[in-house]
Short mmCIF file of C-alpha atoms in Angstrom, two decimals:
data_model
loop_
_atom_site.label_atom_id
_atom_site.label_comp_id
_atom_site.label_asym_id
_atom_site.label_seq_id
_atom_site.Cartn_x
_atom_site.Cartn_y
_atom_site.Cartn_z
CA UNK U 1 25.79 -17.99 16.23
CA UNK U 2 23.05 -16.14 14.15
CA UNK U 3 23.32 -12.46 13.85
CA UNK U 4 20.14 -10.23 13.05
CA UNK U 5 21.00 -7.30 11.24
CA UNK U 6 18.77 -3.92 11.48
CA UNK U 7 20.29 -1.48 9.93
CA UNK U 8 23.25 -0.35 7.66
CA UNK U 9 24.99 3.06 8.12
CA UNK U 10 27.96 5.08 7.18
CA UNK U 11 30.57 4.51 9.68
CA UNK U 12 31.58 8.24 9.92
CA UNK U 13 28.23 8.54 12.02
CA UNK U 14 29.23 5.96 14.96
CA UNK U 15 32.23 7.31 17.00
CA UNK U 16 34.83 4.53 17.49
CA UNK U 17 33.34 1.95 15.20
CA UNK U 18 35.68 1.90 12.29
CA UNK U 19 38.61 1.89 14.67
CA UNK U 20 37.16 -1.15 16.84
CA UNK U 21 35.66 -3.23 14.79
CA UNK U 22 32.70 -3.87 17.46
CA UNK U 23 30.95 -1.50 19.72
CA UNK U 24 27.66 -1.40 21.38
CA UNK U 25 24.35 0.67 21.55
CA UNK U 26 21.62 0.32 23.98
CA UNK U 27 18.38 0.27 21.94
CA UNK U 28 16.14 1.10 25.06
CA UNK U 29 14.09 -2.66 24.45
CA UNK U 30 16.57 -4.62 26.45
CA UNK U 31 18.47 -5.57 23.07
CA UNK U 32 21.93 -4.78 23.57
CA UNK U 33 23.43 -3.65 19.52
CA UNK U 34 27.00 -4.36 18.42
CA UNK U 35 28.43 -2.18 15.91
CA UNK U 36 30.31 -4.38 12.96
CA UNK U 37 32.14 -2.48 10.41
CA UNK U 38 33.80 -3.06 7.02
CA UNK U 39 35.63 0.21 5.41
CA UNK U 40 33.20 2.69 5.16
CA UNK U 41 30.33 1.07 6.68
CA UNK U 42 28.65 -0.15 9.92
CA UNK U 43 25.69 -2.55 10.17
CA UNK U 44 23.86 -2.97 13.74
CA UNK U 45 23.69 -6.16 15.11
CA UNK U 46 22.45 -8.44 18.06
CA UNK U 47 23.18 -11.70 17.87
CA UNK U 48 20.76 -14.57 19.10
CA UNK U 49 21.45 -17.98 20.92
CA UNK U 50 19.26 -20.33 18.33
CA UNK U 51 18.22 -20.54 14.58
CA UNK U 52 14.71 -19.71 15.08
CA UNK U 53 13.26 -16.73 14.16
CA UNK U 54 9.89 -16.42 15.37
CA UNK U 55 6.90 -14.89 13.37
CA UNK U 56 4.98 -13.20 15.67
CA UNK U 57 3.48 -9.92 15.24
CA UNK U 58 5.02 -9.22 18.39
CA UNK U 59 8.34 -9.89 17.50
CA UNK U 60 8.28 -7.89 14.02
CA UNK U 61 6.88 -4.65 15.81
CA UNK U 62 9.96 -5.31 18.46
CA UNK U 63 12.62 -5.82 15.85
CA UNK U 64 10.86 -2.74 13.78
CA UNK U 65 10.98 -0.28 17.12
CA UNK U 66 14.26 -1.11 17.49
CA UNK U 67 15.06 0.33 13.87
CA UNK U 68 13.19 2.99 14.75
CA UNK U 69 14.93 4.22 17.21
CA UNK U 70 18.71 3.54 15.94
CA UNK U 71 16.71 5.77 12.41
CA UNK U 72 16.35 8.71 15.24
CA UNK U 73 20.25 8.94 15.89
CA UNK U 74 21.25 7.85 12.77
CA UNK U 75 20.90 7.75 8.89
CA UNK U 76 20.18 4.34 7.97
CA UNK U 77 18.97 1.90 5.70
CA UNK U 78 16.45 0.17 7.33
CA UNK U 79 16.94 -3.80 7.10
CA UNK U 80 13.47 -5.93 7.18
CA UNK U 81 12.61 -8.16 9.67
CA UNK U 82 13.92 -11.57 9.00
CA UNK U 83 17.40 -10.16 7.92
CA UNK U 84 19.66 -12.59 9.63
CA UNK U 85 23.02 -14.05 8.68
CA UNK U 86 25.06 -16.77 10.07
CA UNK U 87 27.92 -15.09 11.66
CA UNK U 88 29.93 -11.47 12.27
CA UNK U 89 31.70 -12.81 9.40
CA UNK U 90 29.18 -12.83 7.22
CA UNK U 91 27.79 -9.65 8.36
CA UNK U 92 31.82 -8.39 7.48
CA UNK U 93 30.89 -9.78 3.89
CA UNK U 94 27.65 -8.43 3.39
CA UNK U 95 28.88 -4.98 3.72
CA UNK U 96 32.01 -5.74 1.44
CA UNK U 97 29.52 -7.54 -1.44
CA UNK U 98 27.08 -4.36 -1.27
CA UNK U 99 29.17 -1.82 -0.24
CA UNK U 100 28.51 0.64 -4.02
CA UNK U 101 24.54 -0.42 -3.37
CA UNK U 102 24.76 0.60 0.18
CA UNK U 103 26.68 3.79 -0.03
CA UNK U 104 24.43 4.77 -2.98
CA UNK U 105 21.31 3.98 -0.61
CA UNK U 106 22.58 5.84 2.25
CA UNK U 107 23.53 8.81 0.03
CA UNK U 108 19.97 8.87 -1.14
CA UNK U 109 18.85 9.52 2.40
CA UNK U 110 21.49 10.77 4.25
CA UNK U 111 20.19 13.86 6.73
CA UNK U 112 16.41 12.40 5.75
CA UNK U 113 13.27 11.31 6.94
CA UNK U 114 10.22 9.34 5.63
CA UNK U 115 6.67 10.57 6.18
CA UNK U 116 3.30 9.23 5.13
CA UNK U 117 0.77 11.54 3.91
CA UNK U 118 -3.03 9.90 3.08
CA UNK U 119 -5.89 11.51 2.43
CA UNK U 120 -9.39 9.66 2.47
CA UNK U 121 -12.77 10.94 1.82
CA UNK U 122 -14.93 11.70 4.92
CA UNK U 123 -17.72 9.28 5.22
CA UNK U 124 -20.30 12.04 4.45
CA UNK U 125 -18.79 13.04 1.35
CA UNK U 126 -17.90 9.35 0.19
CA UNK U 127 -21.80 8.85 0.09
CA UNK U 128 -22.28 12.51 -1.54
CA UNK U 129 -19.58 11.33 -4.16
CA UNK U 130 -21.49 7.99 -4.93
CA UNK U 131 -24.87 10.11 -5.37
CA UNK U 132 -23.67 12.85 -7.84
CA UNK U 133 -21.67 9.99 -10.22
CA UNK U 134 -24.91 7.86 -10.15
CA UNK U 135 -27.37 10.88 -11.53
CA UNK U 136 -24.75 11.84 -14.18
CA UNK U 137 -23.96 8.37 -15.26
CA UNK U 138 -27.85 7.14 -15.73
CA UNK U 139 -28.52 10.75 -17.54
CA UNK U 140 -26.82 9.47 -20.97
CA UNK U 141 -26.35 5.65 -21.26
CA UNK U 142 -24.99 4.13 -24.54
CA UNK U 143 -27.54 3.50 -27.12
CA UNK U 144 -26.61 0.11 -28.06
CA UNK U 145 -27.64 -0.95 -23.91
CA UNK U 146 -31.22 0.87 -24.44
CA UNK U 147 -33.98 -2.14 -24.91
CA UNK U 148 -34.69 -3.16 -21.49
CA UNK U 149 -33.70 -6.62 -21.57
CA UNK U 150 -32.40 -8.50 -18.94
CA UNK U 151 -28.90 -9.00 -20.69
CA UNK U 152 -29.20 -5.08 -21.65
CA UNK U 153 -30.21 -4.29 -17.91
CA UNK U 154 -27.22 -6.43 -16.44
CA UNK U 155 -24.67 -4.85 -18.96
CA UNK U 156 -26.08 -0.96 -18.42
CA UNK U 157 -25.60 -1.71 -14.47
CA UNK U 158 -21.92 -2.55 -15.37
CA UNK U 159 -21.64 0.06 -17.35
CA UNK U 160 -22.81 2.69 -14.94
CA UNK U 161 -20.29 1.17 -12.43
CA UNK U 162 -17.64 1.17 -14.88
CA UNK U 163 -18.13 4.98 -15.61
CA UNK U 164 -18.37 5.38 -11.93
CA UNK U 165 -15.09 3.94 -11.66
CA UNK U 166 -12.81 5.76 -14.45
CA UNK U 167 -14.78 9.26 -12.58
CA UNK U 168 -13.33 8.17 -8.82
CA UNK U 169 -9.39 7.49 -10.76
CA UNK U 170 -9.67 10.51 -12.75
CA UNK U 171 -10.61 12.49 -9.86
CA UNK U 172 -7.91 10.78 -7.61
CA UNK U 173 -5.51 11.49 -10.10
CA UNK U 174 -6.70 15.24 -10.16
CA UNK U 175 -5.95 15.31 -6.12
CA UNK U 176 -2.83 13.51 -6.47
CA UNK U 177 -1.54 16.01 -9.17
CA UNK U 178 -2.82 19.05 -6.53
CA UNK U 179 -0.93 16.92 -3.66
CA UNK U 180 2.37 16.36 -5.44
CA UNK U 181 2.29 19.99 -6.72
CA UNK U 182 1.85 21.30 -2.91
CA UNK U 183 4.71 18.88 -1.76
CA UNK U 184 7.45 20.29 -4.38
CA UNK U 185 7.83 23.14 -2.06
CA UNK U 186 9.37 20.45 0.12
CA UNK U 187 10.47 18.14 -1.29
CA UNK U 188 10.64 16.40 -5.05
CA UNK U 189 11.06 12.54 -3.55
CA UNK U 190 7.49 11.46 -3.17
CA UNK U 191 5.91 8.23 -3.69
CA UNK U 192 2.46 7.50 -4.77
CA UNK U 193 1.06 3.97 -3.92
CA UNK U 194 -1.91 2.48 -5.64
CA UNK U 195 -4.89 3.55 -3.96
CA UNK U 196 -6.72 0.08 -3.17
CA UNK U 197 -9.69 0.96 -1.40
CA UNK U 198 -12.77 3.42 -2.42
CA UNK U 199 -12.21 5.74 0.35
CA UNK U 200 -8.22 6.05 -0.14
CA UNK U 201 -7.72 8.83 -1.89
CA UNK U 202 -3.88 9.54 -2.07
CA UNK U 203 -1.48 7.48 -0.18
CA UNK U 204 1.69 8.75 -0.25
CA UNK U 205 5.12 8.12 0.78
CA UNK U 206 8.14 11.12 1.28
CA UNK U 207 11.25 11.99 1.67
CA UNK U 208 12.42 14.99 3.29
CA UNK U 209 15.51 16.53 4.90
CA UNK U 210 15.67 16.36 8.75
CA UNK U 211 15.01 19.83 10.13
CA UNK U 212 11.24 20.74 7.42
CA UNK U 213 9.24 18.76 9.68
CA UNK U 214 7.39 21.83 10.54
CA UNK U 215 7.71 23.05 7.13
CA UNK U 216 5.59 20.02 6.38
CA UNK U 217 2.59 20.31 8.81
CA UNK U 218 2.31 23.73 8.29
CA UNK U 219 1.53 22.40 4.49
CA UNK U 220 -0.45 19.84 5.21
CA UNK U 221 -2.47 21.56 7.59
CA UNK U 222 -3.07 24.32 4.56
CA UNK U 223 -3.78 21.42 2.67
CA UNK U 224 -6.38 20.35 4.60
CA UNK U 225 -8.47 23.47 4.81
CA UNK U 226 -8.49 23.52 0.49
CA UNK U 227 -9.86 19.96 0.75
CA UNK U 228 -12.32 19.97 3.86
CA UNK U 229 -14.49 17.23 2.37
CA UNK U 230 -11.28 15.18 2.77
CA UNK U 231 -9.35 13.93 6.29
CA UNK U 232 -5.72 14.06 5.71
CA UNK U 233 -3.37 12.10 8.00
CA UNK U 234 0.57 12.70 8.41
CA UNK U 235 2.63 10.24 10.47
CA UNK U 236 5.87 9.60 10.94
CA UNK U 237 9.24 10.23 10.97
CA UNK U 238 9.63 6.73 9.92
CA UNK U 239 13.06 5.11 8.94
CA UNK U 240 13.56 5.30 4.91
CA UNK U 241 11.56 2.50 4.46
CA UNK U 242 10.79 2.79 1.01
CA UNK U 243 13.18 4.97 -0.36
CA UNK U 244 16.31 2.42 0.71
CA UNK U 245 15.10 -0.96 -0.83
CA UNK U 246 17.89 -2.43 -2.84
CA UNK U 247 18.45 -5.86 -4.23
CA UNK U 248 21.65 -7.47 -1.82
CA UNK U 249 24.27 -9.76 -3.56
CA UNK T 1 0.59 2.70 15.50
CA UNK T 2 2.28 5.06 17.84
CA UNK T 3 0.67 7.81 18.88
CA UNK T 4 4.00 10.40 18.44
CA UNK T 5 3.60 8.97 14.86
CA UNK T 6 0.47 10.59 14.18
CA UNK T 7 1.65 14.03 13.10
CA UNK T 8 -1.84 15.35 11.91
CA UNK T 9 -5.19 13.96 11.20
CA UNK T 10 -8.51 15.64 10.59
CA UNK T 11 -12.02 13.82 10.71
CA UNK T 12 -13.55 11.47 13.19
CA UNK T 13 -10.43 9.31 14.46
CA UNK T 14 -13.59 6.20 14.16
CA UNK T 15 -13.58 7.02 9.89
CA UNK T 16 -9.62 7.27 9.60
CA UNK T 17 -9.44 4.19 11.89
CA UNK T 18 -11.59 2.18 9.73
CA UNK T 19 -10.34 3.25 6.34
CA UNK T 20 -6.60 2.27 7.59
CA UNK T 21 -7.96 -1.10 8.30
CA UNK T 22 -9.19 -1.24 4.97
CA UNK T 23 -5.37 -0.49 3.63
CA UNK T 24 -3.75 -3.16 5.73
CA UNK T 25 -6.46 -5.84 6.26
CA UNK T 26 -4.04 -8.02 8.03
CA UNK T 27 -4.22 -12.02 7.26
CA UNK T 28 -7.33 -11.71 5.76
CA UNK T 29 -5.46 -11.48 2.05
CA UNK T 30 -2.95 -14.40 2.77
CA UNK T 31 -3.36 -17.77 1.05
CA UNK T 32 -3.15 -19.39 4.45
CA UNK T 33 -2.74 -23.16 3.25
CA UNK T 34 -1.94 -25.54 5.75
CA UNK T 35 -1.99 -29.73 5.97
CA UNK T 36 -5.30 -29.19 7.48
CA UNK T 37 -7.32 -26.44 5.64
CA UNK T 38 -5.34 -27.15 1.62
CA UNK T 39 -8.52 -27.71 -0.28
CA UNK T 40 -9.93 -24.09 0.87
CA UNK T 41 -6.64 -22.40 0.39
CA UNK T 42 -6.46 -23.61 -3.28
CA UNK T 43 -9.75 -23.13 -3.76
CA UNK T 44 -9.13 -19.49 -2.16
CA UNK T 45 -6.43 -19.09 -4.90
CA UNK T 46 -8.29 -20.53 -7.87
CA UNK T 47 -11.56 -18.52 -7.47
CA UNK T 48 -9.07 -15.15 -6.60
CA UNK T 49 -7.41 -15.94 -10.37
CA UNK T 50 -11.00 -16.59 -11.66
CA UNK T 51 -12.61 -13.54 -10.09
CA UNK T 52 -9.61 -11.46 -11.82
CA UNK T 53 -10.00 -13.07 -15.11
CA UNK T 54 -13.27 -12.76 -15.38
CA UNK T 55 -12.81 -8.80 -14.31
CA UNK T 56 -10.69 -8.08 -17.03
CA UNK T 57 -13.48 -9.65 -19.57
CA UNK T 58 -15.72 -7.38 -17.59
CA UNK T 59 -13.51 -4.40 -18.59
CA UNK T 60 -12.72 -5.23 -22.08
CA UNK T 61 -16.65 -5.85 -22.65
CA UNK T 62 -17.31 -2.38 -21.28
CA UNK T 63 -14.29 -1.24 -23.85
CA UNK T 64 -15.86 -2.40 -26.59
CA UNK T 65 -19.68 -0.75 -25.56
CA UNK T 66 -17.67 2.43 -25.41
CA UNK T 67 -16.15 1.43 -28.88
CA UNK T 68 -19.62 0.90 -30.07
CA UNK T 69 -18.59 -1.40 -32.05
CA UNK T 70 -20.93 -4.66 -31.15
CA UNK T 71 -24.20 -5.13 -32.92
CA UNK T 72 -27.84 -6.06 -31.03
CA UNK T 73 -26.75 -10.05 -31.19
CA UNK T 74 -23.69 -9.08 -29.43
CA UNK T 75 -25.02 -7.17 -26.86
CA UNK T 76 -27.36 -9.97 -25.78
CA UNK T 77 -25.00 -12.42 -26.45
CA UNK T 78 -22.04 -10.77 -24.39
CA UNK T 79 -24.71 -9.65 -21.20
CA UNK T 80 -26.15 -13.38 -21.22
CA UNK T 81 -22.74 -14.91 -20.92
CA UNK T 82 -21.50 -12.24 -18.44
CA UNK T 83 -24.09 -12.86 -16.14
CA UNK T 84 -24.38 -16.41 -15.87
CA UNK T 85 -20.47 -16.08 -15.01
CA UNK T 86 -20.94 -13.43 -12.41
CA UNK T 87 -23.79 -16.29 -11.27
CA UNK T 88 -21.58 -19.27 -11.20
CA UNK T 89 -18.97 -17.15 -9.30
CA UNK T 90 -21.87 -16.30 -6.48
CA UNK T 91 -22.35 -20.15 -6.56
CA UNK T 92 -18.96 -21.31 -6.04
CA UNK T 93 -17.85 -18.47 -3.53
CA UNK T 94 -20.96 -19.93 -1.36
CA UNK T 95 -19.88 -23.77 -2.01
CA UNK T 96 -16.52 -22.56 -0.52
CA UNK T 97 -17.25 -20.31 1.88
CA UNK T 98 -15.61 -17.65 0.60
CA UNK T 99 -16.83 -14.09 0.33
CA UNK T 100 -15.46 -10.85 -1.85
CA UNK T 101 -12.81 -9.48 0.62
CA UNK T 102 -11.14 -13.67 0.62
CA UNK T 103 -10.80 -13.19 -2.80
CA UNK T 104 -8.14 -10.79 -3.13
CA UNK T 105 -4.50 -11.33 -2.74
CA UNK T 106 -2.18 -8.31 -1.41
CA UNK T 107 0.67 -8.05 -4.00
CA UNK T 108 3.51 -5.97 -1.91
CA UNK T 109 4.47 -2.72 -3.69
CA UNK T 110 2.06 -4.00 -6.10
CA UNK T 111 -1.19 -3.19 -4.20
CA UNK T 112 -3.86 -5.43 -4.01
CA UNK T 113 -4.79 -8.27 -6.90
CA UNK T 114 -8.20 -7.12 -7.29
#
């Protein structure tokens, strides 16, 4: 029978797991959890009647509330949809095979919560951006691109984009230094993701202890009123997503 | 999202709505390739590889202006051929129905392709 695993913690956490092999916890979606536990650890576990595993959005935002609330008990490692093994068994060998990579993990964010932090431009200032690189850029074009030909003309519109480019990821870079220097005070564990689109800004990723949550808005919201142009957005507490991937055996 | 996720947010809720979409466009940056649709999927693929080749001659041209180390002949020479592959790109993007938001592939961690 298949077994879907959502998360891995440390046994100490679940009261009577270690001792009984299998327990239960009600996840509040009508998916009844068994506890499965090899020496110092405990996955969570339903199991299902077939093979199939659908791939409905549906189905991923169930399996990914359901992590959600087992991360608001407990610290966990956060398994991705799709993690399913064959039997309790196997589930017994996963934690054996892993077990340095998982305590490690869970170490890492024991007593810890992830948070997203973006900030984009406001639409107004976006436009106000675009308008202030484009007068500075066409002020002192190259020399070699003067001549007004229609190659020239093609390769001094590149240009000017170009220039307006390396000016938007030298200024996000200047935010992003500003951001990362405002988080320190709390925490060091921050992740910065590529920005991919032009209004993205900073999109970042932390880590910080349970308990600083209002330690946090109180800095964002300070944040916030030094960049006004700017909309910041926090969300979360959101299990440790990105700060417990690790490569299973 | 749930709303007890949203911790703070300043701006229109519209703006911050939008720009999310932007960061997680959905399906639109899947090679969806089926029995039934293969020739636009590759096609989808090819032109995405294309469209970042041709990119990173973009960038290494504009390295070289800054360099200033291409003569008149050059100049003309490298616009010219830049443009008529910016062109053929338009061409074949239209021939496959594909516009610049298909051509980018999501890469994970990574961030987007393009």
């Amino acid at each position: 029978m298949p077994v879907i695993v959502y998360a891995i913690l440390d046994s100490k956490q679940v009261i009577d797991a270690s001792s009984h092999g299998i327990s239960s916890f009600s996840s509040g979606s009508g998916v009844e959890l068994e506890f499965v536990s090899a020496s110092t650890l405990t996955a969570m576990v339903s199991s299902q009647s077939d093979n199939t595993l659908s791939n409905s959005r549906q189905e991923v935002l169930a399996y990914a509330g359901i992590v959600d609330t087992i991360s608001k008990k407990y610290s966990i490692l956060p398994m991705r949809y799709g993690s399913v093994v064959a039997s309790y068994a196997d589930v017994t060998a996963l934690l054996e095979k892993n077990s340095e990579l998982f305590v490690n993990a869970l170490n890492k964010v024991m007593n810890k919560e992830e948070y997203s932090l973006r900030l984009f431009f406001s639409h107004q200032h976006q436009d106000d951006f675009v308008h202030e690189q484009n007068v500075d850029i066409t002020r002192s074009p190259p020399e070699i691109l003067l001549g007004n030909t229609e190659n020239k003309n093609y390769l001094l519109k590149k240009y000017q984009q170009h220039i307006a480019e390396e000016k938007r990821i030298n200024y996000i870079k200047t935010i992003q230094l500003a951001v990362a220097k405002y988080l320190v005070n709390v925490t060091e564990i921050v992740d910065f993701k590529k920005t991919t689109t032009f209004g993205c800004i900073v999109d970042a990723v932390l880590l910080i202890d349970k308990g600083r949550k209002n330690e946090l808005l109180e800095l964002v919201a300070a944040m916030q009123s030094i960049y006004p142009e700017h909309n910041v957005i926090l969300t979360g507490p959101w299990p440790p997503y990105t700060f417990a991937q690790i490569k299973l055996e | 999202m749930e709303e007890d996720k949203i911790l703070f947010y300043a701006g229109s809720a519209n703006e911050i709505i939008e720009e999310l979409e932007k960061i997680n466009p959905g399906d639109q940056t899947r090679i969806n390739a089926t029995p039934e649709n293969v020739e636009s999927g590759l096609a989808k693929l090819v032109l995405t590889l294309i469209e970042l080749i041709r990119k990173l001659m973009e960038k290494q041209a504009m390295r070289r202006i800054e360099g200033n180390s291409l003569t008149e002949d050059q100049i003309e020479h490298l616009g010219e051929t830049l443009m008529k592959l910016e062109y053929k790109m338009e061409e074949l993007k239209k021939i496959f129905n594909l516009t610049d938001k298909d051509l980018n592939l999501n890469l994970g961690p990574l961030g987007d392709l393009l």
